[in-house]
Coordinates of C-alpha atoms in Angstrom, one line a residue:
M4 CA 87.6 107.0 136.0
A5 CA 87.3 110.9 135.6
A6 CA 85.4 111.3 138.9
I7 CA 87.7 108.9 140.7
A8 CA 90.6 110.9 139.3
T9 CA 89.7 114.7 140.2
A10 CA 88.1 113.1 143.4
R11 CA 89.2 114.9 146.6
W12 CA 91.5 112.6 149.5
G13 CA 88.5 114.1 152.1
G14 CA 88.3 116.3 155.1
A15 CA 91.4 114.0 156.6
G16 CA 93.9 115.7 154.2
V17 CA 95.8 114.8 151.7
L18 CA 98.8 112.9 153.0
P19 CA 96.3 111.0 155.5
G20 CA 94.5 109.8 152.3
L21 CA 97.5 108.4 150.8
R22 CA 97.6 106.2 154.0
D23 CA 94.4 105.3 154.2
A24 CA 94.8 103.7 150.5
L25 CA 97.8 102.6 150.9
R26 CA 96.9 100.3 154.5
S27 CA 93.5 99.6 152.2
L28 CA 95.9 98.2 149.9
Q29 CA 98.8 96.2 152.1
L30 CA 94.8 94.5 153.6
Q31 CA 94.2 93.7 149.8
H32 CA 97.5 92.8 149.4
D33 CA 96.9 90.2 152.7
L34 CA 94.2 89.0 151.6
G35 CA 95.5 87.8 148.9
D36 CA 94.7 83.9 148.9
E37 CA 91.2 84.9 149.3
T38 CA 90.9 85.8 145.6
W39 CA 89.8 81.9 145.1
R40 CA 86.6 83.4 146.6
L41 CA 85.7 86.2 143.7
A42 CA 83.3 84.9 140.8
D43 CA 83.7 85.9 137.0
D44 CA 82.6 89.1 136.8
E45 CA 84.2 89.9 140.1
V46 CA 87.3 89.1 138.7
H47 CA 87.3 91.3 136.3
D48 CA 85.5 94.3 138.0
A49 CA 89.1 93.3 140.2
L50 CA 91.9 93.8 137.3
A51 CA 89.6 97.2 135.6
L52 CA 89.8 98.5 139.1
V53 CA 93.1 97.4 139.9
G54 CA 93.9 99.5 136.4
Q55 CA 92.5 102.5 137.9
L56 CA 94.0 102.6 141.1
R57 CA 97.2 102.6 138.6
Q58 CA 96.4 105.2 136.9
L59 CA 95.7 107.3 140.2
V60 CA 99.0 106.3 142.0
D61 CA 100.9 108.0 138.6
V62 CA 98.5 110.8 139.1
A63 CA 99.5 111.5 142.8
E64 CA 103.2 111.2 141.7
V65 CA 102.9 113.8 139.4
A66 CA 101.0 116.3 141.4
V67 CA 103.3 115.2 144.5
A68 CA 106.2 116.1 142.1
R69 CA 105.0 119.6 140.4
E70 CA 104.1 120.8 144.3
G71 CA 107.9 119.8 145.4
L72 CA 109.7 121.2 142.2
E73 CA 107.8 124.8 142.8
R74 CA 109.0 124.6 146.2
G75 CA 112.4 124.1 145.3
L76 CA 112.7 120.9 147.4
P77 CA 115.6 119.2 145.5
A78 CA 117.6 121.9 145.4
E79 CA 117.3 122.5 148.9
R80 CA 118.8 119.0 149.9
S81 CA 121.5 120.2 146.8
W82 CA 119.4 117.2 144.2
S83 CA 118.8 117.0 141.4
A84 CA 115.1 116.7 140.4
H85 CA 115.6 113.3 139.2
D86 CA 117.8 112.0 142.1
W87 CA 115.1 113.5 144.6
V88 CA 112.1 111.9 143.5
A89 CA 114.0 108.4 143.1
R90 CA 115.3 108.7 146.7
S91 CA 112.4 110.3 147.9
E92 CA 110.6 107.2 146.4
A93 CA 112.9 104.3 147.1
A94 CA 113.2 105.3 150.7
R95 CA 110.6 102.9 152.2
A96 CA 110.7 100.7 149.0
P97 CA 112.2 99.7 146.3
A98 CA 113.8 102.1 143.9
P99 CA 111.8 103.5 140.7
D100 CA 112.2 103.0 137.8
V101 CA 114.4 105.6 136.0
H102 CA 112.2 105.5 132.6
H103 CA 109.6 106.5 135.2
V104 CA 111.1 108.6 137.3
A105 CA 111.7 110.8 133.6
R106 CA 108.6 110.3 132.4
V107 CA 107.1 111.6 135.6
L108 CA 109.1 114.6 135.9
R109 CA 108.4 115.6 132.7
V110 CA 104.7 116.1 132.3
A111 CA 104.6 117.3 136.1
K112 CA 106.9 120.0 134.7
G113 CA 104.6 120.4 131.5
Q114 CA 101.5 121.6 133.0
T115 CA 102.2 125.2 132.2
R116 CA 103.0 124.5 128.6
V117 CA 100.2 121.9 127.5
P118 CA 97.3 122.0 130.3
E119 CA 95.7 120.1 127.5
V120 CA 97.8 117.3 128.1
T121 CA 98.0 117.2 132.0
A122 CA 94.1 117.4 132.4
A123 CA 93.5 114.4 130.2
F124 CA 95.8 112.6 132.6
T125 CA 95.1 113.9 135.8
A126 CA 91.0 112.8 134.1
G127 CA 92.1 109.6 133.6
D128 CA 91.9 109.4 129.7
L129 CA 95.3 109.3 129.1
P130 CA 97.8 107.4 130.9
L131 CA 101.6 108.5 131.8
T132 CA 103.6 107.5 128.9
K133 CA 101.4 108.6 125.8
A134 CA 101.2 112.4 128.1
D135 CA 104.6 112.3 128.1
Q136 CA 105.3 112.0 124.4
L137 CA 103.0 114.5 123.8
V138 CA 105.1 116.5 126.7
R139 CA 108.8 116.0 125.3
L140 CA 106.9 117.0 121.4
E141 CA 106.1 119.8 122.4
T142 CA 109.0 120.2 124.4
Q143 CA 111.3 119.8 121.2
V144 CA 109.3 121.4 118.3
A145 CA 108.0 124.5 120.2
P146 CA 111.8 126.7 119.8
V147 CA 111.6 126.2 115.7
A148 CA 107.7 125.5 115.1
E149 CA 105.5 128.0 113.7
P150 CA 103.0 128.4 117.6
E151 CA 99.4 127.7 115.7
S152 CA 100.8 124.8 113.9
L153 CA 102.0 123.4 116.8
A154 CA 98.2 123.9 118.8
E155 CA 96.7 122.6 116.0
A156 CA 98.7 119.1 116.2
M157 CA 98.9 119.2 119.4
R158 CA 95.5 119.4 119.6
I159 CA 95.0 116.4 116.5
L160 CA 97.1 114.1 118.1
L161 CA 95.4 114.5 122.0
D162 CA 92.4 113.8 120.5
G163 CA 93.7 110.6 119.2
A164 CA 95.9 109.0 121.4
R165 CA 93.1 110.2 124.0
D166 CA 90.7 107.2 125.6
D167 CA 87.3 107.5 125.5
V168 CA 84.1 106.0 127.9
V169 CA 80.7 105.4 125.5
P170 CA 77.6 104.0 126.6
T171 CA 76.7 101.4 125.2
G172 CA 72.9 100.8 125.9
P173 CA 70.3 101.8 123.7
D174 CA 69.9 105.9 124.0
G175 CA 73.2 106.6 125.0
H176 CA 71.9 104.6 128.5
G177 CA 73.4 101.6 130.0
P178 CA 76.7 100.3 131.3
H179 CA 79.9 101.7 129.8
E180 CA 82.6 100.8 127.4
R181 CA 86.5 102.3 127.6
I182 CA 87.3 103.1 123.7
S183 CA 91.2 103.0 123.8
G184 CA 92.2 105.7 121.3
L185 CA 96.0 105.4 119.2
T186 CA 98.7 102.5 120.6
E187 CA 101.9 103.6 122.1
R188 CA 103.5 102.7 119.2
Q189 CA 101.2 103.8 117.3
L190 CA 101.1 107.3 118.8
A191 CA 104.9 106.7 119.4
Q192 CA 105.2 106.7 114.5
A193 CA 102.5 109.8 114.6
V194 CA 104.8 112.1 117.6
T195 CA 107.6 111.0 114.4
R196 CA 106.2 112.1 112.2
T197 CA 104.7 115.2 112.7
G198 CA 107.6 116.2 114.6
R199 CA 110.0 116.5 111.8
L200 CA 106.8 118.2 109.8
L201 CA 106.9 121.3 112.3
R202 CA 110.6 121.7 111.3
P203 CA 111.8 124.4 109.6
V204 CA 112.9 122.8 105.9
E205 CA 116.1 123.9 106.2
D206 CA 116.7 121.6 109.4
L207 CA 114.8 118.8 108.6
E208 CA 117.7 118.8 104.8
H209 CA 120.0 119.3 107.7
D210 CA 118.9 115.8 109.1
D211 CA 119.0 114.1 106.1
R212 CA 122.0 114.7 105.2
R213 CA 123.4 113.4 108.5
A214 CA 121.3 110.8 108.1
R215 CA 122.4 109.8 104.7
A216 CA 125.9 110.4 105.6
A217 CA 124.9 107.4 108.4
R218 CA 124.2 104.2 105.6
A219 CA 125.6 101.6 106.4
L220 CA 126.3 97.9 106.1
F221 CA 127.8 95.6 107.6
R222 CA 128.8 91.8 107.2
H223 CA 129.7 88.9 109.5
E224 CA 130.1 85.8 109.3
G225 CA 128.3 82.9 111.1
P226 CA 127.6 79.7 111.6
A227 CA 127.9 76.9 109.5
G228 CA 128.8 79.1 106.4
L229 CA 126.1 81.3 106.7
T230 CA 126.5 85.1 106.3
S231 CA 124.5 88.2 108.2
Y232 CA 123.9 91.2 107.1
R233 CA 122.9 94.1 108.9
V234 CA 121.7 97.5 107.1
V235 CA 121.4 100.8 108.4
L236 CA 119.7 103.2 106.3
D237 CA 117.8 106.4 106.3
P238 CA 114.5 108.0 105.6
E239 CA 114.9 107.7 101.8
G240 CA 116.8 104.7 101.6
A241 CA 114.3 102.7 104.3
A242 CA 111.6 103.7 101.7
V243 CA 113.1 102.6 98.5
V244 CA 113.6 99.0 100.3
D245 CA 110.5 98.6 102.2
A246 CA 108.1 99.8 98.9
A247 CA 110.4 97.3 96.9
L248 CA 110.5 94.3 99.6
A249 CA 106.7 94.6 99.4
A250 CA 106.0 93.9 96.1
L251 CA 108.0 90.5 96.3
S252 CA 108.2 88.7 99.9
G253 CA 104.1 88.3 100.2
P254 CA 102.7 84.4 100.7
V255 CA 102.9 82.4 97.0
A256 CA 101.1 80.2 97.0
G257 CA 102.3 76.6 96.3
P258 CA 101.6 74.9 92.7
E259 CA 98.6 72.5 94.1
G260 CA 97.4 75.8 96.4
E261 CA 99.5 75.1 99.7
C262 CA 100.3 77.7 102.2
D263 CA 103.7 79.2 101.7
E264 CA 105.7 78.4 104.7
R265 CA 107.9 80.3 104.6
S266 CA 108.2 82.6 107.6
P267 CA 108.3 86.5 106.8
A268 CA 112.4 87.1 107.3
Q269 CA 112.8 84.4 105.0
R270 CA 110.6 85.7 102.5
R271 CA 111.8 89.2 102.6
A272 CA 115.5 88.0 102.3
E273 CA 114.4 85.9 98.9
A274 CA 113.1 89.2 97.5
L275 CA 115.9 90.9 98.1
L276 CA 118.0 88.5 96.4
E277 CA 115.4 88.7 93.6
I278 CA 115.6 92.4 93.3
I279 CA 119.6 92.4 93.6
R280 CA 119.5 89.7 90.4
R281 CA 116.5 91.2 88.3
G282 CA 118.6 94.3 88.7
V283 CA 122.3 93.3 87.6
S284 CA 121.0 90.5 84.9
A285 CA 119.1 93.6 82.8
P286 CA 117.3 97.1 83.3
G287 CA 114.5 95.7 81.8
E288 CA 114.0 93.1 84.6
V289 CA 113.5 95.3 87.5
P290 CA 110.1 95.2 88.9
R291 CA 107.6 98.1 88.3
T292 CA 104.3 96.9 90.3
D293 CA 102.4 99.2 91.7
K294 CA 103.8 97.7 95.3
A295 CA 107.8 98.4 94.1
Q296 CA 106.7 101.9 93.3
V297 CA 107.4 105.0 96.2
H298 CA 104.9 106.9 96.6
V299 CA 105.6 110.7 98.1
L300 CA 102.8 113.2 99.3
I301 CA 104.0 116.7 99.1
P302 CA 101.7 119.7 99.1
L303 CA 102.6 122.0 95.9
S304 CA 103.9 125.2 97.9
T305 CA 106.0 122.9 99.7
L306 CA 107.7 121.5 96.3
L307 CA 107.7 124.9 94.8
G308 CA 110.1 126.3 97.7
D309 CA 107.0 128.8 99.5
D310 CA 106.9 127.0 102.9
A311 CA 109.0 127.4 105.5
H312 CA 108.2 124.4 107.3
G313 CA 106.7 120.9 106.0
G314 CA 108.2 118.1 104.1
A315 CA 107.3 114.6 102.2
T316 CA 105.8 111.6 103.2
T317 CA 106.0 108.4 102.3
A318 CA 102.8 105.9 101.9
T319 CA 105.3 104.1 104.5
G320 CA 105.4 106.9 107.0
Q321 CA 108.7 108.7 106.3
V322 CA 108.5 112.2 106.7
L323 CA 111.5 113.7 104.1
A324 CA 113.1 117.1 103.4
P325 CA 111.4 119.0 100.2
S326 CA 114.9 119.1 98.0
V327 CA 115.0 114.8 98.8
A328 CA 111.3 114.7 97.2
R329 CA 112.0 117.1 94.7
R330 CA 115.8 114.5 93.4
M331 CA 113.8 111.5 93.6
A332 CA 111.2 112.7 91.5
C333 CA 114.8 111.7 89.0
D334 CA 114.5 108.3 89.9
A335 CA 112.8 105.0 88.7
G336 CA 109.6 103.8 90.4
I337 CA 109.4 107.0 92.4
V338 CA 105.4 108.5 92.4
P339 CA 105.1 112.2 93.5
V340 CA 101.9 112.5 94.4
V341 CA 101.0 116.4 94.8
L342 CA 98.3 118.1 97.1
G343 CA 96.6 120.8 97.0
G344 CA 95.8 123.4 100.4
S345 CA 92.6 120.9 100.5
G346 CA 94.3 118.2 100.5
E347 CA 93.1 117.5 97.0
V348 CA 95.4 115.4 94.5
L349 CA 96.8 117.9 91.9
D350 CA 98.7 115.9 90.2
M351 CA 99.4 111.9 89.9
G352 CA 103.2 111.7 88.5
R353 CA 103.2 107.9 86.4
V354 CA 105.8 106.1 85.7
V355 CA 105.4 106.9 82.3
R356 CA 107.5 109.6 82.6
L357 CA 110.5 108.2 83.7
F358 CA 113.5 107.5 81.3
T359 CA 112.8 104.6 79.8
P360 CA 115.9 101.4 79.3
G361 CA 116.5 102.4 75.7
Q362 CA 116.5 106.3 77.1
Q363 CA 119.0 105.1 79.6
R364 CA 121.7 103.2 77.1
V365 CA 121.6 106.3 75.4
L366 CA 122.9 107.8 78.4
W367 CA 125.1 105.1 79.0
H368 CA 127.3 105.5 75.6
R369 CA 127.2 109.5 75.5
D370 CA 127.9 110.1 78.8
Q371 CA 130.3 107.1 79.7
G372 CA 129.1 108.0 83.3
C373 CA 128.6 110.3 86.3
T374 CA 128.3 113.9 84.4
Y375 CA 129.4 115.8 87.3
P376 CA 133.3 117.5 86.8
G377 CA 135.7 115.0 88.2
C378 CA 133.6 112.2 88.6
T379 CA 134.6 109.1 87.7
V380 CA 131.5 106.5 88.7
P381 CA 130.5 104.2 86.0
P382 CA 127.5 104.5 83.8
Q383 CA 125.3 101.3 85.4
W384 CA 125.7 103.5 89.0
C385 CA 124.2 106.5 87.6
D386 CA 120.8 107.6 87.7
A387 CA 119.2 109.3 84.5
H388 CA 118.4 113.1 85.8
H389 CA 115.9 116.0 84.3
V390 CA 118.1 118.4 83.8
R391 CA 115.1 121.0 84.1
W392 CA 113.5 119.2 86.7
W393 CA 110.6 117.4 86.4
S394 CA 108.5 119.2 89.2
R395 CA 108.9 122.8 87.2
G396 CA 108.2 121.1 83.6
G397 CA 111.1 120.0 82.0
L398 CA 110.9 116.4 79.6
T399 CA 111.0 113.3 79.8
D400 CA 113.7 113.3 76.5
V401 CA 117.8 112.6 76.4
S402 CA 118.5 116.3 75.0
N403 CA 116.9 117.4 79.2
A404 CA 119.1 114.4 80.5
A405 CA 122.4 113.7 82.2
L406 CA 123.7 110.5 84.0
L407 CA 124.5 111.8 87.7
C408 CA 125.8 109.5 90.8
Q409 CA 124.1 109.4 93.5
R410 CA 126.3 111.8 95.3
H411 CA 126.1 114.7 92.6
H412 CA 122.9 114.2 92.3
T413 CA 121.9 114.7 95.7
R414 CA 124.7 117.5 94.9
V415 CA 122.5 119.3 91.9
H416 CA 119.5 119.2 93.8
Q417 CA 120.2 120.6 97.1
L418 CA 122.3 123.7 94.2
D419 CA 119.8 123.8 91.9
L420 CA 122.4 123.4 89.1
M421 CA 121.6 124.2 85.7
A422 CA 124.2 122.7 82.8
T423 CA 124.3 122.7 78.8
V424 CA 123.3 119.2 77.2
T425 CA 124.8 118.5 73.6
S426 CA 124.9 115.7 71.2
T427 CA 128.1 114.7 72.5
G428 CA 127.9 115.6 76.3
V429 CA 127.3 118.0 79.3
T430 CA 128.4 120.6 80.5
W431 CA 127.5 122.1 84.3
H432 CA 127.4 125.7 85.2
L433 CA 129.1 125.6 88.6

């Protein structure tokens, strides 16, 4: 593939070579009814060649578009770059997809910034969609990320996304097989996580505050007495819900060992109802299995606030700002995993450090609700907060605890507020 992708069109020139390739494809199209003559192996080979042709067409399209942009051809006709490509391609063929044109232009413009990505694309080791994902990451993150960290992240993502051709015969000889890298969906997830981790902590915290404000729950009456709910959550909320549902939504065998016939959607719905039922009936019945815990991985330097970049990562892939991870360490079912500089586990928090139901009842009676000045949220809707943070060595003791609603719990962590705790209540130093 690489040899085909980098081959020249021959001595006749680029334009005659493209026209010859088009005539060859048109001839093949005219003979389409003769495909029944192909043997089984030839059908496989034909599909492989079609895939190579598609890649070569994308490479040629990007190369020609890049040349036109460098010459300023769109401006000469008073067109935008997007309209110039779209109208030129639609002159003798159906109009191209707008998203495809946008990918072509981004990859064409990215050659000077990410030459390794465009080289892999030109060599046929990276399809257009993957190359576009990597170019967009570099474009969006470069203004705020450290150059060394961004370059290392781009190298790792490119290696993971790249397709590879390996020999299948003994001693590296014989037929070759193409090994695909990350899928487009997997690469998109990795790009999203990498982009958040490379951004400054201040930007992460700003984004998390905006995402938290976008939390929403919509209720719609449906047919036959059914009701549908739509929930919009930020990364922190999604991590909590995912962990809680995973603990109770697995298939359950019947009394005689028969298979669970419920669909995954039905199992998740019933798990959500079970979680709510346990939560409103008695605190002690909240599920405490390992699957119901949110595991948050955070480097020690980030936890202590020494890093200008970085964040915490949940087991399900959400990237959280460090301040969110510190506050979550106060909540039930959160297990912080503190990592050293080489990724070794320095501390694995355990749920036994959390306030027990008995301690929470004491706090309910002592504080009578959220302790933040002016707040009237009742105690059963509050978190038990470590006044001296657990991450800073605070003890899980009633004398180091204060009830805070979710809103003020977040505010206390953002402003790093302290309080004085007595046997009769809590006084915050604002």
